[in-house]
PDB file of C-alpha atoms in Angstrom:
ATOM      1  CA  ALA A   1     -64.630 220.247  18.916  1.00  0.00           C
ATOM      2  CA  ASP A   2     -67.802 220.726  16.157  1.00  0.00           C
ATOM      3  CA  VAL A   3     -69.082 217.129  16.879  1.00  0.00           C
ATOM      4  CA  LEU A   4     -71.201 217.088  20.000  1.00  0.00           C
ATOM      5  CA  CYS A   5     -73.574 214.385  20.745  1.00  0.00           C
ATOM      6  CA  LEU A   6     -76.446 214.400  23.823  1.00  0.00           C
ATOM      7  CA  LEU A   7     -78.223 211.316  24.435  1.00  0.00           C
ATOM      8  CA  TYR A   8     -80.181 209.838  27.433  1.00  0.00           C
ATOM      9  CA  ASP A   9     -80.450 205.792  28.327  1.00  0.00           C
ATOM     10  CA  PHE A  10     -83.968 204.873  29.140  1.00  0.00           C
ATOM     11  CA  SER A  11     -84.370 201.648  31.006  1.00  0.00           C
ATOM     12  CA  ILE A  12     -88.374 200.725  31.870  1.00  0.00           C
ATOM     13  CA  ILE A  13     -89.551 198.482  33.764  1.00  0.00           C
ATOM     14  CA  SER A  14     -93.514 197.303  34.345  1.00  0.00           C
ATOM     15  CA  PRO A  15     -94.822 196.329  36.522  1.00  0.00           C
ATOM     16  CA  ALA A  16     -92.039 198.077  39.097  1.00  0.00           C
ATOM     17  CA  ARG A  17     -90.576 195.668  41.329  1.00  0.00           C
ATOM     18  CA  PRO A  18     -91.029 196.044  45.280  1.00  0.00           C
ATOM     19  CA  GLY A  19     -88.980 198.286  46.453  1.00  0.00           C
ATOM     20  CA  GLN A  20     -87.186 199.392  43.314  1.00  0.00           C
ATOM     21  CA  PRO A  21     -87.765 202.346  40.631  1.00  0.00           C
ATOM     22  CA  TRP A  22     -89.800 201.676  37.809  1.00  0.00           C
ATOM     23  CA  TYR A  23     -87.614 203.478  35.336  1.00  0.00           C
ATOM     24  CA  LYS A  24     -83.906 204.970  35.291  1.00  0.00           C
ATOM     25  CA  ILE A  25     -82.276 207.364  32.900  1.00  0.00           C
ATOM     26  CA  GLU A  26     -78.510 208.488  32.593  1.00  0.00           C
ATOM     27  CA  GLY A  27     -77.122 211.375  30.367  1.00  0.00           C
ATOM     28  CA  GLN A  28     -74.294 211.232  28.565  1.00  0.00           C
ATOM     29  CA  ILE A  29     -72.488 213.931  26.583  1.00  0.00           C
ATOM     30  CA  ASN A  30     -70.213 212.647  23.809  1.00  0.00           C
ATOM     31  CA  GLY A  31     -69.914 209.376  26.053  1.00  0.00           C
ATOM     32  CA  ASN A  32     -69.455 210.906  29.334  1.00  0.00           C
ATOM     33  CA  THR A  33     -72.126 210.694  32.104  1.00  0.00           C
ATOM     34  CA  PHE A  34     -73.236 213.758  33.574  1.00  0.00           C
ATOM     35  CA  VAL A  35     -76.761 213.386  35.451  1.00  0.00           C
ATOM     36  CA  TYR A  36     -78.661 210.445  36.361  1.00  0.00           C
ATOM     37  CA  TYR A  37     -82.369 210.199  37.706  1.00  0.00           C
ATOM     38  CA  ASP A  38     -85.101 207.965  38.468  1.00  0.00           C
ATOM     39  CA  SER A  39     -88.470 207.185  39.749  1.00  0.00           C
ATOM     40  CA  GLN A  40     -87.660 206.922  43.318  1.00  0.00           C
ATOM     41  CA  SER A  41     -85.509 209.657  44.050  1.00  0.00           C
ATOM     42  CA  LYS A  42     -87.239 212.089  41.374  1.00  0.00           C
ATOM     43  CA  GLU A  43     -84.049 214.065  41.583  1.00  0.00           C
ATOM     44  CA  LEU A  44     -81.734 214.714  38.980  1.00  0.00           C
ATOM     45  CA  LYS A  45     -78.195 214.016  40.458  1.00  0.00           C
ATOM     46  CA  PRO A  46     -74.697 215.513  38.314  1.00  0.00           C
ATOM     47  CA  VAL A  47     -72.515 212.671  37.634  1.00  0.00           C
ATOM     48  CA  GLY A  48     -68.871 213.308  37.817  1.00  0.00           C
ATOM     49  CA  ARG A  49     -67.104 217.146  37.167  1.00  0.00           C
ATOM     50  CA  LEU A  50     -69.212 217.545  34.014  1.00  0.00           C
ATOM     51  CA  GLY A  51     -72.110 216.979  35.849  1.00  0.00           C
ATOM     52  CA  LEU A  52     -71.425 219.212  38.422  1.00  0.00           C
ATOM     53  CA  GLN A  53     -70.388 222.057  35.713  1.00  0.00           C
ATOM     54  CA  LEU A  54     -73.813 221.800  33.928  1.00  0.00           C
ATOM     55  CA  LYS A  55     -76.137 221.940  36.842  1.00  0.00           C
ATOM     56  CA  ASP A  56     -76.713 225.312  37.056  1.00  0.00           C
ATOM     57  CA  ILE A  57     -77.417 226.044  33.502  1.00  0.00           C
ATOM     58  CA  PRO A  58     -80.944 226.740  32.686  1.00  0.00           C
ATOM     59  CA  PHE A  59     -81.728 223.190  30.612  1.00  0.00           C
ATOM     60  CA  TRP A  60     -81.153 221.068  34.108  1.00  0.00           C
ATOM     61  CA  GLU A  61     -83.890 221.580  35.933  1.00  0.00           C
ATOM     62  CA  ARG A  62     -85.729 221.243  32.597  1.00  0.00           C
ATOM     63  CA  GLN A  63     -84.814 218.058  31.564  1.00  0.00           C
ATOM     64  CA  LYS A  64     -86.773 216.504  34.713  1.00  0.00           C
ATOM     65  CA  GLU A  65     -90.325 216.884  33.659  1.00  0.00           C
ATOM     66  CA  THR A  66     -89.284 215.944  29.880  1.00  0.00           C
ATOM     67  CA  LEU A  67     -87.897 212.994  30.978  1.00  0.00           C
ATOM     68  CA  GLU A  68     -90.298 212.156  33.321  1.00  0.00           C
ATOM     69  CA  ASP A  69     -93.268 212.470  30.747  1.00  0.00           C
ATOM     70  CA  SER A  70     -91.084 210.179  28.542  1.00  0.00           C
ATOM     71  CA  CYS A  71     -91.131 207.372  30.748  1.00  0.00           C
ATOM     72  CA  ASN A  72     -94.924 207.532  31.236  1.00  0.00           C
ATOM     73  CA  GLU A  73     -95.487 208.071  27.648  1.00  0.00           C
ATOM     74  CA  LEU A  74     -93.264 205.305  26.837  1.00  0.00           C
ATOM     75  CA  LYS A  75     -94.704 202.781  29.550  1.00  0.00           C
ATOM     76  CA  THR A  76     -98.422 203.117  28.842  1.00  0.00           C
ATOM     77  CA  LYS A  77     -97.954 202.794  24.837  1.00  0.00           C
ATOM     78  CA  PRO A  78     -95.135 200.222  23.917  1.00  0.00           C
ATOM     79  CA  LEU A  79     -94.896 198.684  26.987  1.00  0.00           C
ATOM     80  CA  GLU A  80     -98.906 197.779  26.779  1.00  0.00           C
ATOM     81  CA  ILE A  81     -98.196 197.085  23.571  1.00  0.00           C
ATOM     82  CA  THR A  82     -95.567 194.793  23.882  1.00  0.00           C
ATOM     83  CA  ALA A  83     -97.615 193.295  27.059  1.00  0.00           C
ATOM     84  CA  GLU A  84    -100.823 192.289  24.624  1.00  0.00           C
ATOM     85  CA  THR A  85     -98.050 190.594  21.769  1.00  0.00           C
ATOM     86  CA  SER A  86     -95.805 189.021  24.171  1.00  0.00           C
ATOM     87  CA  SER A  87     -96.006 185.212  25.084  1.00  0.00           C
ATOM     88  CA  ASN A  88     -95.044 186.710  28.715  1.00  0.00           C
ATOM     89  CA  ARG A  89     -97.209 188.932  30.136  1.00  0.00           C
ATOM     90  CA  ASP A  90     -96.051 189.377  33.731  1.00  0.00           C
ATOM     91  CA  PHE A  91     -92.860 191.394  33.147  1.00  0.00           C
ATOM     92  CA  CYS A  92     -91.982 193.573  30.281  1.00  0.00           C
ATOM     93  CA  THR A  93     -89.158 195.636  29.775  1.00  0.00           C
ATOM     94  CA  LEU A  94     -87.848 198.882  27.523  1.00  0.00           C
ATOM     95  CA  GLN A  95     -84.664 200.100  26.513  1.00  0.00           C
ATOM     96  CA  GLY A  96     -84.541 203.388  24.969  1.00  0.00           C
ATOM     97  CA  ARG A  97     -82.387 205.820  23.626  1.00  0.00           C
ATOM     98  CA  LEU A  98     -82.929 209.513  22.754  1.00  0.00           C
ATOM     99  CA  THR A  99     -80.168 211.152  20.542  1.00  0.00           C
ATOM    100  CA  CYS A 100     -79.359 214.423  19.052  1.00  0.00           C
ATOM    101  CA  GLU A 101     -76.302 215.091  17.826  1.00  0.00           C
ATOM    102  CA  ARG A 102     -74.713 217.962  16.243  1.00  0.00           C
ATOM    103  CA  GLY A 103     -72.017 216.563  13.130  1.00  0.00           C
ATOM    104  CA  ALA A 104     -68.423 217.818  12.443  1.00  0.00           C
ATOM    105  CA  ASN A 105     -70.183 219.881   9.515  1.00  0.00           C
ATOM    106  CA  ARG A 106     -72.673 221.805  11.934  1.00  0.00           C
ATOM    107  CA  GLU A 107     -75.248 219.076  10.710  1.00  0.00           C
ATOM    108  CA  ARG A 108     -78.294 218.508  13.579  1.00  0.00           C
ATOM    109  CA  ARG A 109     -79.848 215.371  13.540  1.00  0.00           C
ATOM    110  CA  SER A 110     -82.222 213.543  16.268  1.00  0.00           C
ATOM    111  CA  PHE A 111     -83.588 209.771  16.770  1.00  0.00           C
ATOM    112  CA  TRP A 112     -85.138 207.378  19.361  1.00  0.00           C
ATOM    113  CA  ARG A 113     -84.276 203.622  19.623  1.00  0.00           C
ATOM    114  CA  PHE A 114     -85.762 200.878  21.651  1.00  0.00           C
ATOM    115  CA  HIS A 115     -85.125 197.548  22.526  1.00  0.00           C
ATOM    116  CA  LEU A 116     -88.166 195.941  24.183  1.00  0.00           C
ATOM    117  CA  ASN A 117     -87.807 192.718  26.051  1.00  0.00           C
ATOM    118  CA  GLY A 118     -83.962 192.537  25.336  1.00  0.00           C
ATOM    119  CA  GLN A 119     -83.435 190.293  22.672  1.00  0.00           C
ATOM    120  CA  ILE A 120     -87.049 188.694  22.212  1.00  0.00           C
ATOM    121  CA  THR A 121     -88.781 191.830  20.781  1.00  0.00           C
ATOM    122  CA  PRO A 122     -87.838 193.927  17.969  1.00  0.00           C
ATOM    123  CA  ASP A 123     -85.268 197.597  18.058  1.00  0.00           C
ATOM    124  CA  PHE A 124     -87.646 200.414  16.643  1.00  0.00           C
ATOM    125  CA  GLU A 125     -85.960 203.619  15.349  1.00  0.00           C
ATOM    126  CA  LEU A 126     -88.132 206.526  15.075  1.00  0.00           C
ATOM    127  CA  GLU A 127     -86.646 209.092  12.262  1.00  0.00           C
ATOM    128  CA  ASN A 128     -88.369 211.408  10.463  1.00  0.00           C
ATOM    129  CA  ARG A 129     -91.469 210.777  11.458  1.00  0.00           C
ATOM    130  CA  LYS A 130     -91.302 206.625  10.456  1.00  0.00           C
ATOM    131  CA  TRP A 131     -90.865 203.525  12.507  1.00  0.00           C
ATOM    132  CA  THR A 132     -88.424 201.551  11.198  1.00  0.00           C
ATOM    133  CA  VAL A 133     -88.309 197.710  12.121  1.00  0.00           C
ATOM    134  CA  ASP A 134     -85.428 195.063  11.062  1.00  0.00           C
ATOM    135  CA  ASP A 135     -86.010 192.005   9.666  1.00  0.00           C
ATOM    136  CA  SER A 136     -86.277 189.718  12.667  1.00  0.00           C
ATOM    137  CA  GLY A 137     -89.224 192.476  14.434  1.00  0.00           C
ATOM    138  CA  ASP A 138     -92.501 192.087  14.861  1.00  0.00           C
ATOM    139  CA  GLN A 139     -94.812 193.503  12.513  1.00  0.00           C
ATOM    140  CA  ARG A 140     -97.687 193.958  14.419  1.00  0.00           C
ATOM    141  CA  LEU A 141     -95.855 196.231  16.876  1.00  0.00           C
ATOM    142  CA  LYS A 142     -94.738 198.015  14.431  1.00  0.00           C
ATOM    143  CA  ASP A 143     -98.213 198.452  12.611  1.00  0.00           C
ATOM    144  CA  MET A 144     -99.459 199.355  16.129  1.00  0.00           C
ATOM    145  CA  LEU A 145     -96.835 202.128  16.947  1.00  0.00           C
ATOM    146  CA  ASP A 146     -97.250 203.576  12.784  1.00  0.00           C
ATOM    147  CA  SER A 147    -100.804 203.947  13.763  1.00  0.00           C
ATOM    148  CA  ASP A 148    -100.471 206.022  16.894  1.00  0.00           C
ATOM    149  CA  ARG A 149     -99.649 209.535  15.698  1.00  0.00           C
ATOM    150  CA  GLU A 150    -100.126 210.985  19.203  1.00  0.00           C
ATOM    151  CA  LEU A 151     -96.954 209.206  20.781  1.00  0.00           C
ATOM    152  CA  THR A 152     -94.897 209.453  17.317  1.00  0.00           C
ATOM    153  CA  GLU A 153     -95.656 213.656  17.530  1.00  0.00           C
ATOM    154  CA  PHE A 154     -94.841 213.737  21.242  1.00  0.00           C
ATOM    155  CA  LEU A 155     -91.509 211.939  20.826  1.00  0.00           C
ATOM    156  CA  MET A 156     -90.363 214.274  18.211  1.00  0.00           C
ATOM    157  CA  ARG A 157     -91.296 217.176  19.983  1.00  0.00           C
ATOM    158  CA  VAL A 158     -89.336 215.784  22.583  1.00  0.00           C
ATOM    159  CA  SER A 159     -86.364 215.128  20.092  1.00  0.00           C
ATOM    160  CA  ASP A 160     -86.149 217.710  17.577  1.00  0.00           C
ATOM    161  CA  GLY A 161     -87.689 220.174  20.391  1.00  0.00           C
ATOM    162  CA  ASP A 162     -86.406 219.781  24.284  1.00  0.00           C
ATOM    163  CA  CYS A 163     -83.534 217.723  23.481  1.00  0.00           C
ATOM    164  CA  MET A 164     -82.096 220.283  20.629  1.00  0.00           C
ATOM    165  CA  SER A 165     -82.642 222.854  22.501  1.00  0.00           C
ATOM    166  CA  TRP A 166     -80.831 221.047  25.110  1.00  0.00           C
ATOM    167  CA  LEU A 167     -77.778 220.412  22.943  1.00  0.00           C
ATOM    168  CA  GLN A 168     -77.942 224.195  21.931  1.00  0.00           C
ATOM    169  CA  GLN A 169     -77.195 225.085  25.666  1.00  0.00           C
ATOM    170  CA  VAL A 170     -74.437 222.696  26.523  1.00  0.00           C
ATOM    171  CA  SER A 171     -72.516 223.472  23.337  1.00  0.00           C
ATOM    172  CA  GLU A 172     -72.943 226.940  24.397  1.00  0.00           C
ATOM    173  CA  HIS A 173     -71.482 226.513  27.514  1.00  0.00           C
ATOM    174  CA  LEU A 174     -68.996 223.941  26.600  1.00  0.00           C
ATOM    175  CA  GLU A 175     -67.643 227.120  24.489  1.00  0.00           C
ATOM    176  CA  GLU A 176     -67.436 229.554  27.076  1.00  0.00           C
ATOM    177  CA  MET A 177     -65.434 227.040  29.296  1.00  0.00           C
ATOM    178  CA  ARG A 178     -63.079 226.722  26.388  1.00  0.00           C
ATOM    179  CA  GLU A 179     -62.659 230.083  26.011  1.00  0.00           C
ATOM    180  CA  THR A 180     -61.960 230.979  30.136  1.00  0.00           C
ATOM    181  CA  THR A 181     -60.077 227.857  30.382  1.00  0.00           C
ATOM    182  CA  GLY A 182     -58.405 228.427  27.180  1.00  0.00           C
ATOM    183  CA  ALA A 183     -57.291 231.820  27.458  1.00  0.00           C
ATOM    184  CA  PRO A 184     -53.680 233.165  28.255  1.00  0.00           C
ATOM    185  CA  ALA A 185     -53.438 233.848  31.983  1.00  0.00           C
ATOM    186  CA  THR A 186     -51.538 237.157  31.280  1.00  0.00           C
ATOM    187  CA  THR A 187     -52.143 241.181  32.089  1.00  0.00           C
ATOM    188  CA  PRO A 188     -51.094 243.781  29.655  1.00  0.00           C
ATOM    189  CA  GLY A 189     -48.095 244.723  31.789  1.00  0.00           C
ATOM    190  CA  THR A 190     -47.213 241.093  30.957  1.00  0.00           C
ATOM    191  CA  PRO A 191     -44.743 241.807  28.089  1.00  0.00           C
ATOM    192  CA  GLN A 192     -42.998 244.228  29.794  1.00  0.00           C
ATOM    193  CA  VAL A 193     -42.276 242.046  32.937  1.00  0.00           C
ATOM    194  CA  ARG A 194     -41.278 239.469  30.529  1.00  0.00           C
ATOM    195  CA  GLY A 195     -38.598 241.790  28.917  1.00  0.00           C
ATOM    196  CA  ALA A 196     -37.274 243.054  32.546  1.00  0.00           C
ATOM    197  CA  ALA A 197     -36.623 239.456  33.347  1.00  0.00           C
ATOM    198  CA  ILE A 198     -34.663 238.734  30.119  1.00  0.00           C
ATOM    199  CA  ARG A 199     -32.514 241.881  30.383  1.00  0.00           C
ATOM    200  CA  SER A 200     -31.850 240.418  34.044  1.00  0.00           C
ATOM    201  CA  ILE A 201     -31.065 237.419  33.444  1.00  0.00           C
ATOM    202  CA  THR A 202     -29.034 238.384  29.900  1.00  0.00           C
ATOM    203  CA  SER A 203     -26.842 240.882  32.702  1.00  0.00           C
ATOM    204  CA  ILE A 204     -26.388 238.431  35.555  1.00  0.00           C
ATOM    205  CA  LEU A 205     -25.039 236.109  32.668  1.00  0.00           C
ATOM    206  CA  SER A 206     -22.505 238.877  31.309  1.00  0.00           C
ATOM    207  CA  VAL A 207     -21.319 239.514  35.274  1.00  0.00           C
ATOM    208  CA  LEU A 208     -21.058 235.731  35.754  1.00  0.00           C
ATOM    209  CA  LEU A 209     -18.998 235.293  32.078  1.00  0.00           C
ATOM    210  CA  MET A 210     -16.770 238.250  32.630  1.00  0.00           C
ATOM    211  CA  CYS A 211     -16.165 236.629  36.632  1.00  0.00           C
ATOM    212  CA  LEU A 212     -15.068 233.707  34.711  1.00  0.00           C
ATOM    213  CA  THR A 213     -12.894 235.183  32.308  1.00  0.00           C
ATOM    214  CA  LEU A 214     -10.912 237.013  34.503  1.00  0.00           C
ATOM    215  CA  LEU A 215     -10.191 234.074  36.685  1.00  0.00           C
ATOM    216  CA  GLY A 216      -8.881 232.833  33.821  1.00  0.00           C
ATOM    217  CA  ILE A 217      -6.955 235.312  32.905  1.00  0.00           C
ATOM    218  CA  GLN A 218      -5.274 235.214  36.744  1.00  0.00           C
ATOM    219  CA  GLY A 219      -4.667 231.570  36.307  1.00  0.00           C
ATOM    220  CA  ARG A 220      -2.422 231.784  33.346  1.00  0.00           C
ATOM    221  CA  VAL A 221      -0.271 234.779  35.367  1.00  0.00           C
ATOM    222  CA  VAL A 222       0.209 232.134  38.048  1.00  0.00           C
TER     223      VAL A 222
END
């Protein structure tokens, strides 16, 4: 119960296909999807029972502006850079994931990960204000992102600020739900009621036993 992970999966396409949203976002808590949002509907859609339970707490509507701003920022920075360095400049895609989590020891961490154009361009992780890239990545793109302090600061504000605040609100709400659903459905008079019921059952059993004993005696007499 102490481990809690809130994440958002982004899918951004540039340029957008006719009649299709140019970004889609899916939010999850511990692997369970609870919200869906895209550029067409501009509506936070609760998903499943968890989404319905969370849609009335304060962070719900606050997600909208932050998620939309994030997509706009990612479209105008990493995607534009990718278009400049990619051999295919007509169509670019970005899959991103924003994660904030609380571990079993209550420690907290947040980070971003990105995939640009599927397997063609590298996987980036932003953590501790640094972009990292594996051996298969494009060092030129990493250098460009490292030099963009404005983008780095924005992403850190979202991950360490907004997302961590939402994680705290979700944690408090889930804790309240556990306390409500886990509490025994009893009233102050319940122990006395249970005691009276037990005494009644004992009395009935005693009467039945006495009847059976009398029937046994009569049978031997006959």
